[in-house]
Amino acid sequence: MAIAEPQTTSKKEDDEISLADSDDMGVDDDAAFALPPTKIEIDPSTGIKTVTEYRVKEDGSKVRSIKRVKVHKVSKTVTKEMLERKNWARFGDAARYKTGDESMTAVSLEEIFLERARLQPKSELEKANDPLKAMASSQTSLLVCRICGKKGDHWTTKCPYKDLAAMGDKPPGSDGPGGDKAGGGAGGYVPPSRRAGASAGEGDSMNRRREENSVRVSNLSEDTREQDLQELFRPFGPVTRIYVAFNRETGESRGFAFVNFVNRDDGQRAIDRLDGFGYDNLILRVEWSAPREERR
Amino acid sequence: MRPILLKGHERPLTFIKYNADGDLIVTCAKDHHPTLWYADTGNRVGTYIGHNGAVWTADITRDSKTLATGSADTSCKLWDVGSGVCFQTFQFDQPVRAVSFAIGDEKMLITTDPFMGVNAAIHIVEITKNREEQTSKILKTISGDGIVNGRLNRVAWGALNETFLTAGEDGVLRVWDVETGKVLHEARDAHKGKPIQHLELSADKTHAITASLDKTAKIFDAQNLELLKTYVADRPVNAAIISPIREHIILGGGQDAMAVTTTSSKAGKFDSKIYHKIFEEEIGGIRGHFGPINALAFCPDGKSFTSGGEDGYARIHHLDNTYFDIK
């Protein structure tokens, strides 16, 4: 047997308007007497109930509060047994607590999204349109990476060992096991900073990576989140980092963000398309971010 | 979607089980107390106190009245689900790794680990309708001597209770005959010899999904063990589940607990990954855990799932429209 158990959820919007200064509702000894009655209106098309109330604050000023409530009814079918189980007494470690007293259950503060995997057909389409890629596949001899010397795999600018090469080192694997050179003995732990390919200025490389293909987005609305930008910029190409600037004290958005692209071309296309783009009633400004100056 | 965090456990989670109606969840962890929760709100109903070791496994009967748990304290216990009272204990000499009720709840399979020179074994016990008549007698023991190498991490009954499937550390998936105790089929190279962490049958018992440390999950025909589908992940997979309503599967895992401290949580790949069951392609991921996912379970209505991690949290995900809108 199934019985319906309606569940009610409601959303409230409070909106307070002070009417203390209005002439017709001046401060009065018998203030409550002069207050207009509470009004309840129900909009039949949307189902939103509007409750208008008037009250007097402690300091004598009058306040009109408008409460808009929308009731969502979610009905769920439960069996008799399930209803019975709902009323089970707590047992074991849980018996010490009353219902709702425990702190064993919490709702995640963070909104968790289903992060969609990059769709395959799209990238294939891009491949077909990319003249460089087409050249790479037809004339393999033309394509030699100047950094790692690999033929026909990638262009010098897209070499995966680019960062290592800048530090004057060959890619791992091309000069024997990297760990040996760095000392520390065989099999021992070698910290990343001592490993081959991380000799000098690894902090510098971090910064460089951060500034590489970085696009500055400004005039964002306050409630823009990383996720929104991800949706906005992902179609242009792979994105390595999205950073939305927040005010540390108030937690409010500062209205700008940085988006790093893997490929500079993707970044340029994003700028061409999105600079001046209307987003959340604001006109976005999208530009290459200027290299960060030394902090004073 | 805002997942519900269940914080009742103090140690890594090992196993999660929904009841058949989908309103209760049992979580097992390396602390000694399996815990019962309401599946919709995540409120804790109670804990089952009595085990003295890590609890590896649990199963609930169809009528949601009896819970079986298996623990490293070498015992398997039967509990009254609603009161937390243990009414029967099956005592072994080896840690209990997996339990499974047969269709109809008249029999139960228990696997024990190899320990002190004794090989892994599978035990069949009878579950009586009337609890007063329940004994701790073991109907039959099938030894893994000369067959099984290492632990049997999961056991599941096949169609019509005629066969059962096992998967374990030796990476071999086997179908056994219940009557004779002989292996009918085995998939030796199911996962290149890497341990299989999880095995689960589809609701209609026609196919089985396995999750392995070789970074793949695979679907096999549950009768002849023919490989049907392979889902390639970029991490060791600890759990894989089949959606009861959509053509989706969810995998969870992550790098070894040993390597966690040396890498960032993003590089650890601790998210649950949704794959298309037929096309084998990745649909998306759901982040949240900060340790590898050890256990996953789908609600029987297919509208929510729960994951349990090495981080000691279980998270109930009531899937929202962004999931149901996926074409």
Coordinates of C-alpha atoms in Angstrom, one line a residue:
Chain A
M1 CA 0.0 0.0 0.0
A2 CA 1.3 3.4 -0.8
I3 CA 0.4 6.6 0.8
A4 CA 1.4 10.1 -0.1
E5 CA 3.4 12.2 2.2
P6 CA 3.5 15.8 1.1
Q7 CA 6.6 17.8 1.8
T8 CA 6.6 21.5 1.8
T9 CA 9.5 23.7 1.0
S10 CA 9.2 27.5 1.0
K11 CA 11.3 30.4 -0.1
K12 CA 11.0 33.7 1.7
E13 CA 12.1 37.1 0.5
D14 CA 12.1 39.8 3.1
D15 CA 11.9 43.3 2.0
E16 CA 11.7 46.0 4.6
I17 CA 10.7 49.5 3.8
S18 CA 10.8 52.1 6.5
L19 CA 7.8 54.5 6.4
A20 CA 8.8 56.4 9.5
D21 CA 8.9 59.7 7.6
S22 CA 5.7 59.6 5.8
D23 CA 3.1 62.2 6.9
D24 CA 0.0 60.1 7.0
M25 CA 1.6 57.6 9.4
G26 CA 3.3 59.9 11.8
V27 CA 4.5 58.7 15.2
D28 CA 1.5 58.3 17.4
D29 CA 0.9 57.2 21.0
D30 CA -1.6 54.7 19.8
A31 CA 0.5 53.6 16.9
A32 CA -0.8 50.1 16.6
F33 CA -4.3 51.5 16.1
A34 CA -3.3 53.5 13.1
L35 CA -1.6 50.6 11.3
P36 CA -3.2 49.4 8.1
P37 CA -4.4 45.8 8.3
T38 CA -2.3 42.9 7.1
K39 CA -2.9 42.1 3.4
I40 CA -2.5 38.7 1.8
E41 CA -2.6 38.4 -1.9
I42 CA -2.2 35.2 -3.9
D43 CA -1.2 35.4 -7.6
P44 CA -3.0 32.5 -9.2
S45 CA -0.7 32.3 -12.2
T46 CA 2.5 31.9 -10.4
G47 CA 1.3 30.6 -7.0
I48 CA 3.3 33.3 -5.2
K49 CA 1.7 34.5 -2.0
T50 CA 2.4 38.1 -1.0
V51 CA 1.9 39.0 2.6
T52 CA 2.1 42.7 3.5
E53 CA 2.4 43.5 7.2
Y54 CA 2.8 46.7 9.1
R55 CA 4.4 46.9 12.5
V56 CA 6.0 49.4 14.9
K57 CA 9.6 49.1 15.9
E58 CA 10.8 49.7 19.4
D59 CA 12.0 53.2 18.5
G60 CA 8.5 54.1 17.3
S61 CA 9.1 54.0 13.6
K62 CA 6.7 52.1 11.5
V63 CA 7.8 49.4 9.1
R64 CA 6.1 47.8 6.3
S65 CA 7.3 44.3 5.5
I66 CA 6.5 42.4 2.4
K67 CA 6.9 38.7 2.4
R68 CA 6.7 36.7 -0.8
V69 CA 6.3 33.0 -0.3
K70 CA 6.2 30.3 -3.0
V71 CA 5.2 26.9 -1.8
H72 CA 6.6 23.9 -3.7
K73 CA 4.8 20.7 -3.0
V74 CA 6.8 17.6 -3.5
S75 CA 4.8 14.5 -3.0
K76 CA 6.6 11.2 -2.5
T77 CA 5.2 7.8 -2.4
V78 CA 6.2 5.8 0.6
T79 CA 5.2 2.3 1.7
K80 CA 3.8 1.6 5.1
E81 CA 7.0 -0.1 6.1
M82 CA 9.0 2.9 5.1
L83 CA 6.8 5.2 7.2
E84 CA 7.2 2.9 10.1
R85 CA 11.0 3.0 9.7
K86 CA 10.9 6.8 9.7
N87 CA 9.8 6.6 13.3
W88 CA 12.4 4.2 14.6
A89 CA 14.0 5.0 17.9
R90 CA 17.6 5.8 17.8
F91 CA 20.0 3.1 19.0
G92 CA 23.7 2.5 19.6
D93 CA 25.8 5.7 19.7
A94 CA 23.0 7.7 18.3
A95 CA 20.7 6.9 21.2
R96 CA 22.4 9.6 23.3
Y97 CA 21.2 12.3 21.1
K98 CA 17.7 13.7 20.4
T99 CA 16.4 14.1 16.9
G100 CA 18.1 17.0 15.2
D101 CA 20.6 17.4 18.0
E102 CA 23.4 15.5 16.4
S103 CA 26.1 17.1 14.3
M104 CA 26.8 13.9 12.4
T105 CA 25.1 15.1 9.2
A106 CA 25.8 18.3 7.4
V107 CA 24.8 19.6 4.1
S108 CA 27.8 20.6 2.0
L109 CA 28.4 24.3 2.1
E110 CA 29.9 24.2 -1.3
E111 CA 27.7 23.7 -4.3
I112 CA 29.0 20.7 -6.1
F113 CA 28.5 20.6 -9.9
L114 CA 28.5 17.8 -12.3
E115 CA 31.6 18.7 -14.2
R116 CA 31.1 17.6 -17.8
A117 CA 33.9 15.9 -19.6
R118 CA 35.1 17.7 -22.7
L119 CA 33.0 16.5 -25.7
Q120 CA 35.0 14.5 -28.2
P121 CA 33.3 15.5 -31.4
K122 CA 34.1 19.2 -30.8
S123 CA 37.8 18.7 -30.5
E124 CA 37.9 16.6 -33.6
L125 CA 36.2 19.4 -35.5
E126 CA 38.8 21.8 -34.3
K127 CA 41.5 19.5 -35.4
A128 CA 40.1 19.4 -38.9
N129 CA 40.0 23.1 -39.1
D130 CA 43.5 23.7 -37.7
P131 CA 45.8 24.2 -40.7
L132 CA 48.9 23.6 -38.6
K133 CA 47.6 20.2 -37.5
A134 CA 46.7 19.3 -41.1
M135 CA 50.2 20.2 -42.1
A136 CA 51.6 18.2 -39.3
S137 CA 49.9 15.1 -40.4
S138 CA 50.6 15.4 -44.1
Q139 CA 54.3 16.5 -44.0
T140 CA 55.8 14.8 -41.0
S141 CA 59.3 15.6 -41.9
L142 CA 58.6 19.3 -41.6
L143 CA 57.6 19.0 -38.0
V144 CA 60.7 18.7 -35.7
C145 CA 60.6 20.0 -32.2
R146 CA 63.6 22.1 -31.5
I147 CA 63.4 21.3 -27.7
C148 CA 63.1 17.6 -27.5
G149 CA 64.0 16.7 -31.1
K150 CA 60.9 14.6 -31.6
K151 CA 59.8 14.4 -35.1
G152 CA 56.2 14.8 -36.3
D153 CA 54.6 14.9 -32.9
H154 CA 54.3 18.5 -31.9
W155 CA 55.6 22.0 -32.6
T156 CA 58.4 23.5 -30.6
T157 CA 55.9 26.0 -29.0
K158 CA 53.7 23.1 -27.8
C159 CA 56.5 20.9 -26.5
P160 CA 55.5 19.3 -23.3
Y161 CA 59.1 19.7 -22.0
K162 CA 59.1 23.4 -22.8
D163 CA 59.4 24.4 -19.2
L164 CA 62.3 22.0 -18.5
A165 CA 64.1 23.1 -21.6
A166 CA 64.1 26.7 -20.5
M167 CA 66.1 25.7 -17.6
G168 CA 68.8 24.2 -19.8
D169 CA 67.8 20.6 -19.2
K170 CA 66.8 17.8 -21.4
P171 CA 63.5 16.1 -20.9
P172 CA 63.5 13.2 -18.5
G173 CA 64.2 9.9 -20.2
S174 CA 66.6 11.4 -22.8
D175 CA 69.5 11.4 -20.4
G176 CA 69.1 8.4 -18.2
P177 CA 67.3 8.3 -15.0
G178 CA 66.9 11.8 -13.6
G179 CA 67.2 10.8 -9.9
D180 CA 70.9 9.7 -10.2
K181 CA 72.2 13.0 -11.2
A182 CA 70.6 14.8 -8.4
G183 CA 72.3 12.7 -5.8
G184 CA 70.5 11.3 -2.8
G185 CA 71.3 7.7 -3.6
A186 CA 69.4 5.1 -5.4
G187 CA 65.8 4.6 -4.3
G188 CA 65.9 7.4 -1.8
Y189 CA 63.3 10.2 -1.8
V190 CA 64.4 13.2 -3.9
P191 CA 62.3 16.3 -3.2
P192 CA 60.8 17.8 -6.4
S193 CA 63.1 20.9 -6.1
R194 CA 66.2 18.7 -6.2
R195 CA 65.1 16.5 -9.1
A196 CA 66.6 16.8 -12.5
G197 CA 65.0 19.6 -14.4
A198 CA 64.3 21.8 -11.4
S199 CA 67.7 23.3 -10.8
A200 CA 67.2 27.0 -10.6
G201 CA 64.2 29.4 -10.3
E202 CA 61.4 26.9 -10.1
G203 CA 59.4 29.7 -8.4
D204 CA 60.0 31.7 -11.5
S205 CA 58.6 29.0 -13.7
M206 CA 55.5 28.9 -11.5
N207 CA 54.9 32.5 -12.1
R208 CA 55.6 32.2 -15.7
R209 CA 53.0 29.5 -16.0
R210 CA 50.5 31.6 -14.2
E211 CA 51.0 34.5 -16.5
E212 CA 51.1 32.4 -19.7
N213 CA 48.1 33.0 -22.0
S214 CA 46.4 34.7 -19.2
V215 CA 43.2 36.6 -20.0
R216 CA 41.8 39.2 -17.7
V217 CA 38.1 39.5 -17.6
S218 CA 36.6 42.5 -15.9
N219 CA 33.3 44.1 -15.2
L220 CA 31.9 40.8 -14.0
S221 CA 28.8 40.8 -11.9
E222 CA 29.2 40.0 -8.2
D223 CA 27.7 36.6 -8.3
T224 CA 29.9 35.2 -11.1
R225 CA 31.6 32.1 -10.0
E226 CA 34.4 29.9 -11.4
Q227 CA 31.8 27.6 -12.8
D228 CA 30.1 30.3 -14.8
L229 CA 33.4 31.3 -16.3
Q230 CA 34.3 27.8 -17.1
E231 CA 31.1 27.5 -19.1
L232 CA 31.8 30.8 -20.8
F233 CA 35.4 30.1 -21.8
R234 CA 35.6 26.4 -22.2
P235 CA 34.2 26.5 -25.7
F236 CA 37.3 28.4 -26.9
G237 CA 39.7 25.8 -25.9
P238 CA 41.3 24.0 -22.9
V239 CA 41.6 26.2 -19.8
T240 CA 44.3 25.6 -17.2
R241 CA 43.3 28.0 -14.5
I242 CA 40.3 30.2 -13.6
Y243 CA 40.7 32.7 -10.8
V244 CA 38.0 34.9 -9.6
A245 CA 39.1 37.8 -7.4
F246 CA 37.3 38.0 -4.1
N247 CA 37.6 40.5 -1.3
R248 CA 39.1 38.7 1.6
E249 CA 37.2 40.5 4.3
T250 CA 33.7 40.7 2.9
G251 CA 33.8 37.6 0.6
E252 CA 32.4 39.6 -2.2
S253 CA 33.6 39.3 -5.8
R254 CA 35.8 42.1 -6.9
G255 CA 34.4 42.0 -10.4
F256 CA 37.4 40.6 -12.3
A257 CA 38.9 37.3 -13.0
F258 CA 41.8 35.6 -14.8
V259 CA 41.5 32.8 -17.2
N260 CA 44.5 30.9 -18.5
F261 CA 44.4 29.1 -21.8
V262 CA 46.6 26.3 -22.8
N263 CA 46.9 27.7 -26.3
R264 CA 47.4 31.4 -27.0
D265 CA 45.2 31.2 -30.1
D266 CA 42.3 30.0 -28.0
G267 CA 42.8 33.0 -25.7
Q268 CA 42.8 35.4 -28.7
R269 CA 39.6 33.9 -30.0
A270 CA 38.0 34.3 -26.6
I271 CA 39.1 37.9 -26.5
D272 CA 37.8 38.6 -30.0
R273 CA 34.4 37.1 -29.2
L274 CA 33.8 38.0 -25.6
D275 CA 35.2 41.5 -25.3
G276 CA 32.1 43.7 -25.2
F277 CA 29.9 40.6 -24.7
G278 CA 26.8 41.2 -22.6
Y279 CA 26.8 38.9 -19.5
D280 CA 24.5 39.2 -16.6
N281 CA 23.4 42.7 -17.8
L282 CA 27.0 43.9 -17.8
I283 CA 29.3 44.4 -20.7
L284 CA 32.4 42.3 -20.2
R285 CA 35.8 43.6 -20.8
V286 CA 38.2 40.8 -21.9
E287 CA 41.9 41.5 -22.6
W288 CA 45.3 40.0 -22.3
S289 CA 46.4 40.5 -18.7
A290 CA 49.4 42.7 -18.3
P291 CA 52.4 40.9 -16.7
R292 CA 52.3 41.4 -13.0
E293 CA 54.5 44.1 -11.7
E294 CA 56.6 43.6 -8.6
R295 CA 54.6 44.1 -5.5
R296 CA 55.4 47.2 -3.6
Chain B
M1 CA 23.6 20.0 -5.9
R2 CA 24.6 20.1 -2.3
P3 CA 25.7 16.6 -1.1
I4 CA 24.8 15.6 2.4
L5 CA 27.9 14.7 4.5
L6 CA 27.7 11.8 6.9
K7 CA 30.3 12.3 9.5
G8 CA 29.6 9.5 11.8
H9 CA 32.8 7.5 11.1
E10 CA 36.2 8.1 12.5
R11 CA 38.1 5.9 10.1
P12 CA 38.1 5.3 6.3
L13 CA 34.8 4.0 4.9
T14 CA 34.9 0.5 3.5
F15 CA 31.4 -0.3 2.2
I16 CA 28.0 1.2 1.6
K17 CA 24.7 -0.6 1.1
Y18 CA 21.2 0.7 0.5
N19 CA 18.2 -1.4 1.5
A20 CA 15.8 -2.5 -1.3
D21 CA 13.3 0.3 -0.7
G22 CA 16.1 2.9 -0.9
D23 CA 15.2 4.7 2.3
L24 CA 18.1 3.4 4.5
I25 CA 21.8 3.3 4.1
V26 CA 24.3 1.2 6.0
T27 CA 27.9 2.4 6.0
C28 CA 30.8 0.3 7.2
A29 CA 34.2 1.7 8.1
K30 CA 37.5 0.7 9.7
D31 CA 36.1 1.9 13.0
H32 CA 34.1 -0.9 14.6
H33 CA 30.6 0.5 14.3
P34 CA 28.5 0.0 11.1
T35 CA 26.0 2.9 11.0
L36 CA 22.4 3.2 9.8
W37 CA 21.2 6.4 8.1
Y38 CA 18.1 7.7 6.5
A39 CA 18.8 8.0 2.8
D40 CA 16.8 11.2 2.2
T41 CA 17.9 13.4 5.0
G42 CA 21.1 11.7 6.1
N43 CA 20.0 11.6 9.7
R44 CA 21.7 8.9 11.7
V45 CA 19.4 6.2 13.0
G46 CA 21.9 4.2 15.0
T47 CA 25.1 2.3 15.2
Y48 CA 25.6 -1.4 15.5
I49 CA 27.9 -2.0 18.5
G50 CA 29.6 -5.4 18.9
H51 CA 32.4 -5.8 16.4
N52 CA 36.0 -5.5 17.6
G53 CA 37.7 -4.8 14.3
A54 CA 37.4 -3.0 11.0
V55 CA 34.0 -3.8 9.3
W56 CA 34.5 -4.8 5.7
T57 CA 31.1 -5.6 4.4
A58 CA 27.4 -5.5 4.9
D59 CA 24.2 -6.8 3.3
I60 CA 20.5 -6.2 4.1
T61 CA 17.7 -8.6 3.5
R62 CA 14.9 -7.7 1.0
D63 CA 12.4 -6.9 3.9
S64 CA 15.0 -4.5 5.5
K65 CA 14.8 -6.3 8.8
T66 CA 18.1 -8.2 9.0
L67 CA 21.5 -6.8 8.5
A68 CA 24.6 -9.0 8.1
T69 CA 28.1 -7.5 8.7
G70 CA 31.5 -9.0 8.3
S71 CA 34.5 -7.8 10.2
A72 CA 38.2 -8.3 10.5
D73 CA 37.5 -9.5 14.1
T74 CA 36.8 -12.9 12.3
S75 CA 33.1 -12.8 12.9
C76 CA 30.0 -12.2 10.8
K77 CA 27.0 -10.9 12.7
L78 CA 23.3 -10.8 12.1
W79 CA 21.5 -7.7 13.5
D80 CA 18.0 -6.5 13.8
V81 CA 18.1 -3.5 11.5
G82 CA 15.7 -1.3 13.5
S83 CA 17.0 -1.9 17.0
G84 CA 20.7 -2.5 16.6
V85 CA 20.5 -5.8 18.5
C86 CA 22.8 -8.6 17.4
F87 CA 21.0 -11.9 17.4
Q88 CA 23.5 -14.3 15.9
T89 CA 27.3 -14.4 15.4
F90 CA 29.2 -16.7 13.0
Q91 CA 32.6 -17.1 14.4
F92 CA 35.6 -18.0 12.1
D93 CA 39.3 -18.2 12.5
Q94 CA 40.0 -15.8 9.7
P95 CA 38.8 -12.2 9.0
V96 CA 35.5 -12.0 7.1
R97 CA 35.7 -10.0 3.9
A98 CA 32.4 -10.3 2.1
V99 CA 28.8 -11.3 2.8
S100 CA 25.9 -11.7 0.5
F101 CA 22.2 -12.7 1.0
A102 CA 20.8 -15.0 -1.6
I103 CA 17.6 -14.1 -3.6
G104 CA 14.9 -14.9 -1.1
D105 CA 17.2 -14.4 1.9
E106 CA 17.3 -18.1 2.8
K107 CA 21.0 -18.5 2.5
M108 CA 24.0 -16.3 2.8
L109 CA 27.6 -16.4 1.4
I110 CA 30.5 -15.4 3.6
T111 CA 34.1 -15.2 2.4
T112 CA 37.0 -15.3 4.8
D113 CA 40.6 -14.1 4.1
P114 CA 43.7 -16.2 3.9
F115 CA 45.2 -16.1 7.3
M116 CA 47.8 -18.1 9.3
G117 CA 48.4 -20.6 6.5
V118 CA 44.7 -21.1 5.7
N119 CA 43.6 -20.1 2.3
A120 CA 40.6 -17.9 1.4
A121 CA 37.3 -19.8 1.7
I122 CA 33.7 -19.4 0.9
H123 CA 31.0 -20.4 3.5
I124 CA 27.4 -20.9 2.9
V125 CA 25.0 -20.5 5.9
E126 CA 21.3 -20.9 6.3
I127 CA 19.2 -17.9 7.3
T128 CA 15.9 -19.0 9.0
K129 CA 12.7 -17.1 8.7
N130 CA 12.2 -17.4 12.4
R131 CA 15.1 -15.7 14.3
E132 CA 14.7 -18.0 17.3
E133 CA 15.7 -20.9 15.2
Q134 CA 18.7 -19.3 13.7
T135 CA 21.9 -21.2 14.4
S136 CA 25.5 -20.4 13.8
K137 CA 25.9 -23.7 11.8
I138 CA 27.8 -23.5 8.6
L139 CA 26.1 -25.5 5.8
K140 CA 29.1 -25.8 3.6
T141 CA 32.6 -24.5 3.2
I142 CA 34.3 -24.2 -0.2
S143 CA 38.0 -23.9 0.3
G144 CA 40.0 -21.8 -2.2
D145 CA 43.0 -24.1 -1.9
G146 CA 44.8 -24.5 -5.2
I147 CA 42.3 -22.2 -6.8
V148 CA 42.2 -18.8 -5.2
N149 CA 45.3 -16.8 -4.6
G150 CA 44.8 -14.0 -2.0
R151 CA 41.7 -12.4 -0.6
L152 CA 38.2 -12.7 -2.1
N153 CA 37.1 -9.1 -1.9
R154 CA 33.5 -9.5 -3.1
V155 CA 31.0 -12.3 -3.5
A156 CA 27.6 -12.1 -5.3
W157 CA 24.8 -14.6 -6.0
G158 CA 24.1 -15.3 -9.6
A159 CA 20.7 -15.8 -11.2
L160 CA 18.3 -18.3 -9.5
N161 CA 20.8 -18.9 -6.7
E162 CA 22.5 -21.6 -8.8
T163 CA 25.8 -19.9 -9.1
F164 CA 27.8 -17.3 -7.3
L165 CA 30.6 -15.0 -8.5
T166 CA 33.8 -14.0 -6.7
A167 CA 36.5 -11.5 -7.3
G168 CA 39.5 -10.7 -5.4
E169 CA 43.2 -9.9 -5.0
D170 CA 44.4 -12.3 -7.7
G171 CA 42.4 -10.3 -10.2
V172 CA 40.5 -13.3 -11.4
L173 CA 36.7 -13.3 -11.8
R174 CA 35.1 -16.7 -11.2
V175 CA 31.7 -18.3 -11.4
W176 CA 31.1 -21.1 -9.0
D177 CA 28.5 -23.8 -8.8
V178 CA 26.7 -23.6 -5.5
E179 CA 25.9 -27.3 -5.4
T180 CA 29.2 -28.8 -6.3
G181 CA 31.5 -26.0 -5.2
K182 CA 33.4 -26.2 -8.5
V183 CA 34.5 -23.3 -10.6
L184 CA 32.4 -23.2 -13.8
H185 CA 34.1 -20.3 -15.5
E186 CA 36.9 -18.0 -14.8
A187 CA 38.3 -14.9 -16.4
R188 CA 42.0 -15.2 -15.6
D189 CA 43.2 -12.0 -17.3
A190 CA 40.1 -10.0 -16.3
H191 CA 42.3 -7.2 -14.9
K192 CA 45.9 -8.2 -15.8
G193 CA 46.4 -9.8 -12.4
K194 CA 45.7 -6.6 -10.5
P195 CA 43.4 -6.8 -7.5
I196 CA 39.7 -6.5 -8.2
Q197 CA 38.3 -4.2 -5.4
H198 CA 34.6 -4.4 -6.2
L199 CA 32.2 -6.7 -7.9
E200 CA 28.5 -6.0 -8.3
L201 CA 25.7 -7.5 -10.4
S202 CA 23.1 -5.6 -12.4
A203 CA 19.6 -5.6 -11.0
D204 CA 18.6 -8.4 -13.4
K205 CA 21.7 -10.4 -12.7
T206 CA 22.7 -10.6 -16.4
H207 CA 26.0 -8.7 -16.1
A208 CA 28.5 -7.9 -13.5
I209 CA 30.7 -4.9 -13.1
T210 CA 34.2 -5.1 -11.6
A211 CA 36.5 -2.3 -10.4
S212 CA 40.2 -2.9 -10.3
L213 CA 43.5 -1.2 -9.4
D214 CA 44.6 -1.6 -13.0
K215 CA 42.7 1.6 -13.5
T216 CA 39.7 0.1 -15.3
A217 CA 36.2 -1.0 -14.6
K218 CA 34.8 -3.8 -16.8
I219 CA 31.4 -5.3 -17.4
F220 CA 31.2 -9.1 -17.9
D221 CA 28.4 -11.4 -18.8
A222 CA 27.4 -12.9 -15.5
Q223 CA 27.0 -16.4 -16.9
N224 CA 30.0 -17.1 -19.2
L225 CA 32.2 -14.1 -18.1
E226 CA 32.5 -12.8 -21.6
L227 CA 34.0 -9.3 -21.5
L228 CA 31.4 -6.8 -22.6
K229 CA 32.6 -3.3 -21.8
T230 CA 35.8 -1.6 -20.5
Y231 CA 35.9 1.8 -18.9
V232 CA 39.3 3.3 -18.8
A233 CA 40.0 5.6 -15.9
D234 CA 43.1 7.6 -15.0
R235 CA 43.2 6.3 -11.5
P236 CA 43.1 3.0 -9.6
V237 CA 39.3 2.2 -9.3
N238 CA 38.0 1.0 -6.0
A239 CA 34.3 1.0 -6.7
A240 CA 32.0 0.9 -9.8
I241 CA 28.2 0.9 -9.8
I242 CA 25.5 0.5 -12.4
S243 CA 22.7 3.0 -12.6
P244 CA 19.4 1.2 -12.2
I245 CA 17.5 3.6 -14.4
R246 CA 19.9 5.1 -16.9
E247 CA 22.7 3.7 -19.2
H248 CA 25.3 5.1 -16.9
I249 CA 27.9 3.7 -14.5
I250 CA 29.8 5.6 -11.8
L251 CA 33.4 4.8 -10.8
G252 CA 35.3 6.0 -7.8
G253 CA 38.8 5.6 -6.7
G254 CA 42.0 7.6 -6.5
Q255 CA 45.6 7.1 -5.9
D256 CA 46.9 5.0 -3.2
A257 CA 46.4 6.2 0.3
M258 CA 50.2 6.0 0.7
A259 CA 50.8 8.6 -2.0
V260 CA 48.2 11.0 -0.9
T261 CA 50.3 13.2 1.3
T262 CA 52.8 14.0 -1.5
T263 CA 50.2 15.3 -4.0
S264 CA 47.5 17.9 -4.1
S265 CA 43.9 16.8 -3.7
K266 CA 43.2 17.8 -7.3
A267 CA 45.9 15.6 -8.6
G268 CA 44.6 12.8 -6.4
K269 CA 41.6 12.3 -8.7
F270 CA 39.2 11.7 -5.8
D271 CA 36.1 12.5 -7.8
S272 CA 33.3 10.1 -8.8
K273 CA 33.3 9.7 -12.6
I274 CA 30.2 9.0 -14.6
Y275 CA 30.6 7.0 -17.7
H276 CA 28.2 6.0 -20.4
K277 CA 27.5 2.3 -20.0
I278 CA 27.2 1.5 -23.7
F279 CA 29.6 4.0 -25.4
E280 CA 32.2 3.7 -22.6
E281 CA 32.9 7.4 -22.7
E282 CA 33.3 9.7 -19.8
I283 CA 30.3 12.0 -19.2
G284 CA 31.5 13.9 -16.2
G285 CA 32.7 13.9 -12.6
I286 CA 31.5 15.0 -9.2
R287 CA 34.1 16.3 -6.8
G288 CA 34.0 16.4 -3.1
H289 CA 36.2 13.8 -1.3
F290 CA 39.7 14.6 -0.2
G291 CA 40.7 10.9 -0.1
P292 CA 40.3 8.0 -2.4
I293 CA 36.8 6.7 -2.8
N294 CA 36.5 3.3 -1.3
A295 CA 32.8 2.6 -1.7
L296 CA 29.9 3.6 -3.9
A297 CA 26.3 2.6 -3.9
F298 CA 23.3 3.6 -6.0
C299 CA 19.9 4.2 -4.5
P300 CA 17.6 1.6 -6.0
D301 CA 15.5 4.4 -7.5
G302 CA 18.5 5.6 -9.4
K303 CA 18.0 9.2 -8.3
S304 CA 20.8 9.4 -5.8
F305 CA 24.0 7.7 -4.9
T306 CA 26.4 7.6 -1.9
S307 CA 30.1 7.6 -1.9
G308 CA 32.4 6.8 1.0
G309 CA 36.0 7.8 1.1
E310 CA 39.3 7.1 2.8
D311 CA 38.7 10.6 4.3
G312 CA 36.1 9.1 6.7
Y313 CA 33.1 10.8 5.1
A314 CA 30.2 9.4 3.2
R315 CA 28.4 11.8 0.9
I316 CA 24.8 11.4 -0.3
H317 CA 24.4 12.9 -3.7
H318 CA 20.7 13.6 -4.6
L319 CA 21.3 14.0 -8.3
D320 CA 19.7 17.1 -9.8
N321 CA 18.6 18.2 -13.2
T322 CA 22.1 18.8 -14.5
Y323 CA 22.4 15.0 -14.3
F324 CA 19.0 14.0 -15.6
D325 CA 19.2 16.4 -18.5
I326 CA 22.3 14.6 -19.9
K327 CA 21.3 13.2 -23.2

